[in-house]
Amino acid sequence: MKISKSVLGAAAVASASALVLVGCSSNGSETDTSAAADGGSTGDAIIKTNGSEPQNPLIPVATNETGGGKIIDALFAGLVYYDATGAAHNEVAESIETEDSQTFTVKLKDGWTFTDGTPVQAHNFVDAWNWGADLANSETALNSYFFEQIDGFSWDESVPEMSGLEVIDDLTFTITLSAPNAEFPLSLGYSAFYPLPDSFFEDPDAFGAAPVGNGIYTLADAGDWQHDVQIDLSINDSYAGEREVQNDGLQIIFYASQDAAYADLLANNVDVIDGIPDSAMASYESDLGDRAVNQPAAIFQSFTIPQELEHFSGEEGKLRRAAISMAINREEITDVIFQGTRTPASDFTSPVIDGWSDSLAGAEVLEYNPEEAAKLWAEADEISAWDGTFEIGYNSDGGHQTWVEAVTNSIKNTLGIEATGNAYATFADFRTDITNRTIGTAFRTGWQADYPSLENFLGPIYYTGAGSNDGDYSSEAFDTLIDEGRTSLDPAEAAAKFQEAQEVLFVDLPAIPLWYSNVTGGYAETVDNVQFDWHSVPLFYEITKK
Amino acid sequence: MLMYVVRRLLQAVPVVIGTTFLIYFMVFAMPGDPILAMFGDKTPNQATYDALAAQYHLDQPFLVQYGLYMKDLFSGNLGTTFSGQSVGEVLARTFPVTLKLAAMAIALEFSLAVVLGLFAGLRKGKLFDNVTLVIGLVMLSVPIFVLGFLAQYFVAIKWGWASPTVGSDTSISNMWLPAVVLALSLFTTSMRLMRGTVIDTRSRDFVRTAYAKGLPGRRVIPVHVLRNSLIPVVTNSAANFGVLMVGATVTEGIFNVPGVGNTLYQAIIRGEGPTVVSFVTVMVLAYVVINILVDLLYAVLDPRIRYA
């Protein structure tokens, strides 16, 4: 999961998702790869973009927020990479094969090297993953939960070498999972799975300040990283992948606010930004014309009603949850409050994920239907009369107040009950009450994908006992369908199972889906060929400077 | 004189200890768990949580945390940020930037206040006096973020006279716009003080005597009136300087200045106790030192004041 300040700011965040299930084990690239090799790092077509100072050392498995994530993704190349549509293509991997979705054989391409000249071999992956998964390193390896599925992983004791990873030869290794998961290869493009050179293990602290990678860009000198100011990345001449670089380097400028970045964009001082400040929401499309970007992102917004909340359990709870969902006018709120920068939700995932559907059975509960809502609420009142106020908890440091007020007003007017927002001063305060289960009201929730997968929007949040199941939802039918999808070898069948699982959610409504966040951004007159990928980051290597 | 400076510095010791304790307590008492905040909407595994809590001593009671921090502080170790940088390095990087911006802003503010205040005082009740009063009141009452955004939009983006943000180039030519904004938001009080003192000084006996001696206005005004009117303006500007040293958080945010205010704001949001306390400690010291310097400056301006 990448914590994004802008998403915290404009919406919310957490983790993972999916686009295209094809292509993982196919050798997706026939393009000539030499373009990067002879592109010298001397040119002056440097792409300037916005970012923020990394909050953790620049080690792939230590980076769990977008400031560092943007840099890490430029510096490293993994087994697979995701293209603009979210489809996974092999990068360092020659092939990833499995017969049972539990043991995967990974063959690497020959000829990859790190920028220190050492080759990228099987042990560079296995050692990096073992280090990241080892409990002894957990104070640095914030993303160690990505290795949870690998056989031998433990949260209770230090395991220096997981039994599920085995090096066969220099270019081959096997991964054994503790349970089958057909979607596992999709996650291998996430930064936690990047390889690390041998020099990392000698001094991880030094590596975090001056990382050595195998990606498209490289940090040529530790001095190119001016803390709290900017980081200058040059072209990596030894990059051996198929993505062709169209510029001479990348400069990521750290901005304290989106407003400052936007001001620089208007003055052509920065080329591409991936966030529009609230103050410019109404005007950015006219300011930028066709250089404005507004497209759906892999971010799902909702509010969760805890299972144990009074009046929201059992049959009464189902009626009340459906009534509340139908009492919210999503179209109007996304139009008026968000000026079209949110898309009303029609399921529990995101439209950028392959397998997404806006016509699942039961999805009509997401449509505004005041008569039906009032009727269901009255039926629930017959089971047990409603008293009190319906509250939605939110953190007031993230720009949530306006929509929370709109949603609670919509509920109040439709159902004729008291409904208000319950503001927490800070995100930290808010999360503490949720984690300790002391919140005692409904609360806003958001989820951002790490890798393009339907399952990633469902399993981590609604599976019984899952890490981010903050509402303590538990459904046997849902769990079974998720398990079936995970073990399925056929991507189409898996997607069908995950859709069926969502139909269970539409009945139980552990969380009320609201909308999908869009990525808003823009680029200056100075550049061309700007494309935002499935997880809302521009594909920097494609950008050309005029 | 030396004794006076030493005594003033010794008085600063309890101030610093008291401030660090208070600030540390306030950061400690801030609602919310900084470790949970590091993980966004995702709850960290208990093992990861425990390891991080131990690393930052967050699992210890308040007094133990404070004791460990003070121990490190006196051995010259200001702690590390969550991203692993030493707080000392962060301070060394951000303070010069803020110092430079503050110095530029105060130099401007002081010049504006003295020049405008002097002429307004000399032309009491005339058009110039009234115009400066209105302009000053407008600048004083407009919130600084409005002033900042307007200046950024018109001066930098529309007219292209300056860079909209500062970023890595902290040279004077790149930082003049935020300095002007700060100066404009601050100069009114000093200017009005200057005006009042000039009016008062002009009616004093020694000024009348100077004129009676036949001295021309061009000598009386600068030597007798101006110099004797500077004391309250110097005090006020020095106090403003102290305020700016603490970081002009809003202005630094608008213009993306990599200074103290910006960094401190981020640290508070993340609940990084050691960073916040170290910054504040250094600020308190800076404030104390500036005030001692101002007191010494009085003696230069007014020979009647002596420090023994």
JSON list of N, CA, C and O in Angstrom, two decimals, chain A residues 52-90:
[
{"chain": "A", "resi": 52, "resn": "SER", "atom": "N", "xyz": [7.01, 14.31, -3.17]},
{"chain": "A", "resi": 52, "resn": "SER", "atom": "CA", "xyz": [7.24, 14.74, -1.79]},
{"chain": "A", "resi": 52, "resn": "SER", "atom": "C", "xyz": [8.42, 13.96, -1.23]},
{"chain": "A", "resi": 52, "resn": "SER", "atom": "O", "xyz": [8.75, 12.89, -1.74]},
{"chain": "A", "resi": 53, "resn": "GLU", "atom": "N", "xyz": [9.05, 14.55, -0.21]},
{"chain": "A", "resi": 53, "resn": "GLU", "atom": "CA", "xyz": [10.22, 13.92, 0.39]},
{"chain": "A", "resi": 53, "resn": "GLU", "atom": "C", "xyz": [9.85, 12.51, 0.88]},
{"chain": "A", "resi": 53, "resn": "GLU", "atom": "O", "xyz": [8.87, 12.36, 1.61]},
{"chain": "A", "resi": 54, "resn": "PRO", "atom": "N", "xyz": [10.63, 11.49, 0.50]},
{"chain": "A", "resi": 54, "resn": "PRO", "atom": "CA", "xyz": [10.32, 10.13, 0.99]},
{"chain": "A", "resi": 54, "resn": "PRO", "atom": "C", "xyz": [10.31, 10.11, 2.52]},
{"chain": "A", "resi": 54, "resn": "PRO", "atom": "O", "xyz": [11.15, 10.72, 3.16]},
{"chain": "A", "resi": 55, "resn": "GLN", "atom": "N", "xyz": [9.34, 9.42, 3.08]},
{"chain": "A", "resi": 55, "resn": "GLN", "atom": "CA", "xyz": [9.24, 9.38, 4.54]},
{"chain": "A", "resi": 55, "resn": "GLN", "atom": "C", "xyz": [10.03, 8.23, 5.14]},
{"chain": "A", "resi": 55, "resn": "GLN", "atom": "O", "xyz": [10.11, 8.08, 6.35]},
{"chain": "A", "resi": 56, "resn": "ASN", "atom": "N", "xyz": [10.58, 7.39, 4.27]},
{"chain": "A", "resi": 56, "resn": "ASN", "atom": "CA", "xyz": [11.33, 6.23, 4.73]},
{"chain": "A", "resi": 56, "resn": "ASN", "atom": "C", "xyz": [12.59, 6.14, 3.88]},
{"chain": "A", "resi": 56, "resn": "ASN", "atom": "O", "xyz": [12.68, 6.78, 2.84]},
{"chain": "A", "resi": 57, "resn": "PRO", "atom": "N", "xyz": [13.58, 5.30, 4.30]},
{"chain": "A", "resi": 57, "resn": "PRO", "atom": "CA", "xyz": [14.76, 5.13, 3.45]},
{"chain": "A", "resi": 57, "resn": "PRO", "atom": "C", "xyz": [14.36, 4.60, 2.07]},
{"chain": "A", "resi": 57, "resn": "PRO", "atom": "O", "xyz": [13.33, 3.91, 1.95]},
{"chain": "A", "resi": 58, "resn": "LEU", "atom": "N", "xyz": [15.14, 4.91, 1.04]},
{"chain": "A", "resi": 58, "resn": "LEU", "atom": "CA", "xyz": [14.79, 4.46, -0.32]},
{"chain": "A", "resi": 58, "resn": "LEU", "atom": "C", "xyz": [15.15, 2.99, -0.52]},
{"chain": "A", "resi": 58, "resn": "LEU", "atom": "O", "xyz": [16.07, 2.65, -1.25]},
{"chain": "A", "resi": 59, "resn": "ILE", "atom": "N", "xyz": [14.41, 2.12, 0.17]},
{"chain": "A", "resi": 59, "resn": "ILE", "atom": "CA", "xyz": [14.55, 0.68, 0.03]},
{"chain": "A", "resi": 59, "resn": "ILE", "atom": "C", "xyz": [13.16, 0.20, -0.40]},
{"chain": "A", "resi": 59, "resn": "ILE", "atom": "O", "xyz": [12.17, 0.59, 0.21]},
{"chain": "A", "resi": 60, "resn": "PRO", "atom": "N", "xyz": [13.07, -0.62, -1.46]},
{"chain": "A", "resi": 60, "resn": "PRO", "atom": "CA", "xyz": [11.73, -0.95, -1.97]},
{"chain": "A", "resi": 60, "resn": "PRO", "atom": "C", "xyz": [10.76, -1.43, -0.89]},
{"chain": "A", "resi": 60, "resn": "PRO", "atom": "O", "xyz": [9.64, -0.94, -0.80]},
{"chain": "A", "resi": 61, "resn": "VAL", "atom": "N", "xyz": [11.19, -2.36, -0.04]},
{"chain": "A", "resi": 61, "resn": "VAL", "atom": "CA", "xyz": [10.25, -2.94, 0.91]},
{"chain": "A", "resi": 61, "resn": "VAL", "atom": "C", "xyz": [9.97, -1.99, 2.09]},
{"chain": "A", "resi": 61, "resn": "VAL", "atom": "O", "xyz": [9.05, -2.20, 2.86]},
{"chain": "A", "resi": 62, "resn": "ALA", "atom": "N", "xyz": [10.74, -0.92, 2.20]},
{"chain": "A", "resi": 62, "resn": "ALA", "atom": "CA", "xyz": [10.54, 0.04, 3.29]},
{"chain": "A", "resi": 62, "resn": "ALA", "atom": "C", "xyz": [9.62, 1.17, 2.87]},
{"chain": "A", "resi": 62, "resn": "ALA", "atom": "O", "xyz": [9.26, 2.01, 3.67]},
{"chain": "A", "resi": 63, "resn": "THR", "atom": "N", "xyz": [9.26, 1.21, 1.58]},
{"chain": "A", "resi": 63, "resn": "THR", "atom": "CA", "xyz": [8.55, 2.38, 1.06]},
{"chain": "A", "resi": 63, "resn": "THR", "atom": "C", "xyz": [7.07, 2.09, 0.97]},
{"chain": "A", "resi": 63, "resn": "THR", "atom": "O", "xyz": [6.64, 1.27, 0.17]},
{"chain": "A", "resi": 64, "resn": "ASN", "atom": "N", "xyz": [6.28, 2.76, 1.81]},
{"chain": "A", "resi": 64, "resn": "ASN", "atom": "CA", "xyz": [4.84, 2.51, 1.79]},
{"chain": "A", "resi": 64, "resn": "ASN", "atom": "C", "xyz": [4.04, 3.78, 1.59]},
{"chain": "A", "resi": 64, "resn": "ASN", "atom": "O", "xyz": [2.89, 3.86, 1.96]},
{"chain": "A", "resi": 65, "resn": "GLU", "atom": "N", "xyz": [4.67, 4.82, 1.03]},
{"chain": "A", "resi": 65, "resn": "GLU", "atom": "CA", "xyz": [3.90, 6.03, 0.73]},
{"chain": "A", "resi": 65, "resn": "GLU", "atom": "C", "xyz": [4.32, 6.52, -0.64]},
{"chain": "A", "resi": 65, "resn": "GLU", "atom": "O", "xyz": [5.37, 6.15, -1.16]},
{"chain": "A", "resi": 66, "resn": "THR", "atom": "N", "xyz": [3.49, 7.39, -1.24]},
{"chain": "A", "resi": 66, "resn": "THR", "atom": "CA", "xyz": [3.69, 7.70, -2.65]},
{"chain": "A", "resi": 66, "resn": "THR", "atom": "C", "xyz": [4.93, 8.55, -2.93]},
{"chain": "A", "resi": 66, "resn": "THR", "atom": "O", "xyz": [5.48, 8.48, -4.00]},
{"chain": "A", "resi": 67, "resn": "GLY", "atom": "N", "xyz": [5.36, 9.35, -1.94]},
{"chain": "A", "resi": 67, "resn": "GLY", "atom": "CA", "xyz": [6.55, 10.18, -2.16]},
{"chain": "A", "resi": 67, "resn": "GLY", "atom": "C", "xyz": [7.76, 9.33, -2.52]},
{"chain": "A", "resi": 67, "resn": "GLY", "atom": "O", "xyz": [8.47, 9.58, -3.49]},
{"chain": "A", "resi": 68, "resn": "GLY", "atom": "N", "xyz": [8.00, 8.31, -1.70]},
{"chain": "A", "resi": 68, "resn": "GLY", "atom": "CA", "xyz": [9.12, 7.41, -1.97]},
{"chain": "A", "resi": 68, "resn": "GLY", "atom": "C", "xyz": [8.79, 6.44, -3.10]},
{"chain": "A", "resi": 68, "resn": "GLY", "atom": "O", "xyz": [9.66, 6.07, -3.88]},
{"chain": "A", "resi": 69, "resn": "GLY", "atom": "N", "xyz": [7.51, 6.05, -3.20]},
{"chain": "A", "resi": 69, "resn": "GLY", "atom": "CA", "xyz": [7.12, 5.05, -4.19]},
{"chain": "A", "resi": 69, "resn": "GLY", "atom": "C", "xyz": [7.39, 5.50, -5.61]},
{"chain": "A", "resi": 69, "resn": "GLY", "atom": "O", "xyz": [7.85, 4.74, -6.45]},
{"chain": "A", "resi": 70, "resn": "LYS", "atom": "N", "xyz": [7.15, 6.78, -5.88]},
{"chain": "A", "resi": 70, "resn": "LYS", "atom": "CA", "xyz": [7.39, 7.31, -7.22]},
{"chain": "A", "resi": 70, "resn": "LYS", "atom": "C", "xyz": [8.85, 7.18, -7.60]},
{"chain": "A", "resi": 70, "resn": "LYS", "atom": "O", "xyz": [9.19, 6.86, -8.74]},
{"chain": "A", "resi": 71, "resn": "ILE", "atom": "N", "xyz": [9.74, 7.42, -6.62]},
{"chain": "A", "resi": 71, "resn": "ILE", "atom": "CA", "xyz": [11.17, 7.34, -6.89]},
{"chain": "A", "resi": 71, "resn": "ILE", "atom": "C", "xyz": [11.61, 5.89, -7.04]},
{"chain": "A", "resi": 71, "resn": "ILE", "atom": "O", "xyz": [12.34, 5.53, -7.98]},
{"chain": "A", "resi": 72, "resn": "ILE", "atom": "N", "xyz": [11.15, 5.04, -6.12]},
{"chain": "A", "resi": 72, "resn": "ILE", "atom": "CA", "xyz": [11.52, 3.62, -6.16]},
{"chain": "A", "resi": 72, "resn": "ILE", "atom": "C", "xyz": [11.11, 3.00, -7.50]},
{"chain": "A", "resi": 72, "resn": "ILE", "atom": "O", "xyz": [11.87, 2.25, -8.11]},
{"chain": "A", "resi": 73, "resn": "ASP", "atom": "N", "xyz": [9.90, 3.31, -7.98]},
{"chain": "A", "resi": 73, "resn": "ASP", "atom": "CA", "xyz": [9.44, 2.73, -9.23]},
{"chain": "A", "resi": 73, "resn": "ASP", "atom": "C", "xyz": [10.28, 3.19, -10.42]},
{"chain": "A", "resi": 73, "resn": "ASP", "atom": "O", "xyz": [10.37, 2.49, -11.42]},
{"chain": "A", "resi": 74, "resn": "ALA", "atom": "N", "xyz": [10.89, 4.37, -10.32]},
{"chain": "A", "resi": 74, "resn": "ALA", "atom": "CA", "xyz": [11.75, 4.84, -11.40]},
{"chain": "A", "resi": 74, "resn": "ALA", "atom": "C", "xyz": [13.12, 4.17, -11.33]},
{"chain": "A", "resi": 74, "resn": "ALA", "atom": "O", "xyz": [13.80, 4.00, -12.34]},
{"chain": "A", "resi": 75, "resn": "LEU", "atom": "N", "xyz": [13.54, 3.79, -10.11]},
{"chain": "A", "resi": 75, "resn": "LEU", "atom": "CA", "xyz": [14.90, 3.28, -9.92]},
{"chain": "A", "resi": 75, "resn": "LEU", "atom": "C", "xyz": [15.02, 1.77, -10.12]},
{"chain": "A", "resi": 75, "resn": "LEU", "atom": "O", "xyz": [16.12, 1.26, -10.33]},
{"chain": "A", "resi": 76, "resn": "PHE", "atom": "N", "xyz": [13.90, 1.05, -9.98]},
{"chain": "A", "resi": 76, "resn": "PHE", "atom": "CA", "xyz": [13.99, -0.41, -10.01]},
{"chain": "A", "resi": 76, "resn": "PHE", "atom": "C", "xyz": [13.11, -1.00, -11.09]},
{"chain": "A", "resi": 76, "resn": "PHE", "atom": "O", "xyz": [12.12, -0.42, -11.50]},
{"chain": "A", "resi": 77, "resn": "ALA", "atom": "N", "xyz": [13.49, -2.18, -11.55]},
{"chain": "A", "resi": 77, "resn": "ALA", "atom": "CA", "xyz": [12.67, -2.97, -12.45]},
{"chain": "A", "resi": 77, "resn": "ALA", "atom": "C", "xyz": [12.43, -4.33, -11.80]},
{"chain": "A", "resi": 77, "resn": "ALA", "atom": "O", "xyz": [13.36, -4.93, -11.27]},
{"chain": "A", "resi": 78, "resn": "GLY", "atom": "N", "xyz": [11.20, -4.79, -11.82]},
{"chain": "A", "resi": 78, "resn": "GLY", "atom": "CA", "xyz": [10.86, -6.06, -11.17]},
{"chain": "A", "resi": 78, "resn": "GLY", "atom": "C", "xyz": [10.65, -7.17, -12.18]},
{"chain": "A", "resi": 78, "resn": "GLY", "atom": "O", "xyz": [10.98, -7.04, -13.36]},
{"chain": "A", "resi": 79, "resn": "LEU", "atom": "N", "xyz": [10.07, -8.27, -11.71]},
{"chain": "A", "resi": 79, "resn": "LEU", "atom": "CA", "xyz": [9.83, -9.40, -12.60]},
{"chain": "A", "resi": 79, "resn": "LEU", "atom": "C", "xyz": [8.86, -9.02, -13.71]},
{"chain": "A", "resi": 79, "resn": "LEU", "atom": "O", "xyz": [9.04, -9.40, -14.86]},
{"chain": "A", "resi": 80, "resn": "VAL", "atom": "N", "xyz": [7.80, -8.25, -13.33]},
{"chain": "A", "resi": 80, "resn": "VAL", "atom": "CA", "xyz": [6.86, -7.79, -14.34]},
{"chain": "A", "resi": 80, "resn": "VAL", "atom": "C", "xyz": [6.69, -6.28, -14.19]},
{"chain": "A", "resi": 80, "resn": "VAL", "atom": "O", "xyz": [7.04, -5.71, -13.16]},
{"chain": "A", "resi": 81, "resn": "TYR", "atom": "N", "xyz": [6.21, -5.63, -15.24]},
{"chain": "A", "resi": 81, "resn": "TYR", "atom": "CA", "xyz": [5.83, -4.21, -15.11]},
{"chain": "A", "resi": 81, "resn": "TYR", "atom": "C", "xyz": [4.41, -4.06, -15.63]},
{"chain": "A", "resi": 81, "resn": "TYR", "atom": "O", "xyz": [3.90, -4.94, -16.33]},
{"chain": "A", "resi": 82, "resn": "TYR", "atom": "N", "xyz": [3.76, -2.98, -15.24]},
{"chain": "A", "resi": 82, "resn": "TYR", "atom": "CA", "xyz": [2.38, -2.74, -15.69]},
{"chain": "A", "resi": 82, "resn": "TYR", "atom": "C", "xyz": [2.39, -1.62, -16.72]},
{"chain": "A", "resi": 82, "resn": "TYR", "atom": "O", "xyz": [3.04, -0.60, -16.53]},
{"chain": "A", "resi": 83, "resn": "ASP", "atom": "N", "xyz": [1.65, -1.81, -17.81]},
{"chain": "A", "resi": 83, "resn": "ASP", "atom": "CA", "xyz": [1.59, -0.74, -18.81]},
{"chain": "A", "resi": 83, "resn": "ASP", "atom": "C", "xyz": [0.46, 0.24, -18.45]},
{"chain": "A", "resi": 83, "resn": "ASP", "atom": "O", "xyz": [-0.15, 0.14, -17.38]},
{"chain": "A", "resi": 84, "resn": "ALA", "atom": "N", "xyz": [0.16, 1.14, -19.38]},
{"chain": "A", "resi": 84, "resn": "ALA", "atom": "CA", "xyz": [-0.80, 2.20, -19.06]},
{"chain": "A", "resi": 84, "resn": "ALA", "atom": "C", "xyz": [-2.17, 1.65, -18.70]},
{"chain": "A", "resi": 84, "resn": "ALA", "atom": "O", "xyz": [-2.89, 2.23, -17.90]},
{"chain": "A", "resi": 85, "resn": "THR", "atom": "N", "xyz": [-2.53, 0.51, -19.28]},
{"chain": "A", "resi": 85, "resn": "THR", "atom": "CA", "xyz": [-3.85, -0.05, -19.00]},
{"chain": "A", "resi": 85, "resn": "THR", "atom": "C", "xyz": [-3.84, -0.93, -17.77]},
{"chain": "A", "resi": 85, "resn": "THR", "atom": "O", "xyz": [-4.88, -1.43, -17.36]},
{"chain": "A", "resi": 86, "resn": "GLY", "atom": "N", "xyz": [-2.68, -1.17, -17.20]},
{"chain": "A", "resi": 86, "resn": "GLY", "atom": "CA", "xyz": [-2.59, -2.03, -16.02]},
{"chain": "A", "resi": 86, "resn": "GLY", "atom": "C", "xyz": [-2.26, -3.46, -16.38]},
{"chain": "A", "resi": 86, "resn": "GLY", "atom": "O", "xyz": [-2.13, -4.31, -15.51]},
{"chain": "A", "resi": 87, "resn": "ALA", "atom": "N", "xyz": [-2.12, -3.75, -17.67]},
{"chain": "A", "resi": 87, "resn": "ALA", "atom": "CA", "xyz": [-1.74, -5.10, -18.06]},
{"chain": "A", "resi": 87, "resn": "ALA", "atom": "C", "xyz": [-0.31, -5.37, -17.62]},
{"chain": "A", "resi": 87, "resn": "ALA", "atom": "O", "xyz": [0.56, -4.51, -17.73]},
{"chain": "A", "resi": 88, "resn": "ALA", "atom": "N", "xyz": [-0.06, -6.58, -17.12]},
{"chain": "A", "resi": 88, "resn": "ALA", "atom": "CA", "xyz": [1.28, -6.93, -16.66]},
{"chain": "A", "resi": 88, "resn": "ALA", "atom": "C", "xyz": [2.07, -7.55, -17.80]},
{"chain": "A", "resi": 88, "resn": "ALA", "atom": "O", "xyz": [1.56, -8.38, -18.55]},
{"chain": "A", "resi": 89, "resn": "HIS", "atom": "N", "xyz": [3.32, -7.10, -17.96]},
{"chain": "A", "resi": 89, "resn": "HIS", "atom": "CA", "xyz": [4.22, -7.68, -18.96]},
{"chain": "A", "resi": 89, "resn": "HIS", "atom": "C", "xyz": [5.47, -8.14, -18.24]},
{"chain": "A", "resi": 89, "resn": "HIS", "atom": "O", "xyz": [5.92, -7.49, -17.30]},
{"chain": "A", "resi": 90, "resn": "ASN", "atom": "N", "xyz": [6.06, -9.23, -18.74]},
{"chain": "A", "resi": 90, "resn": "ASN", "atom": "CA", "xyz": [7.31, -9.67, -18.12]},
{"chain": "A", "resi": 90, "resn": "ASN", "atom": "C", "xyz": [8.38, -8.63, -18.34]},
{"chain": "A", "resi": 90, "resn": "ASN", "atom": "O", "xyz": [8.52, -8.07, -19.42]}
]
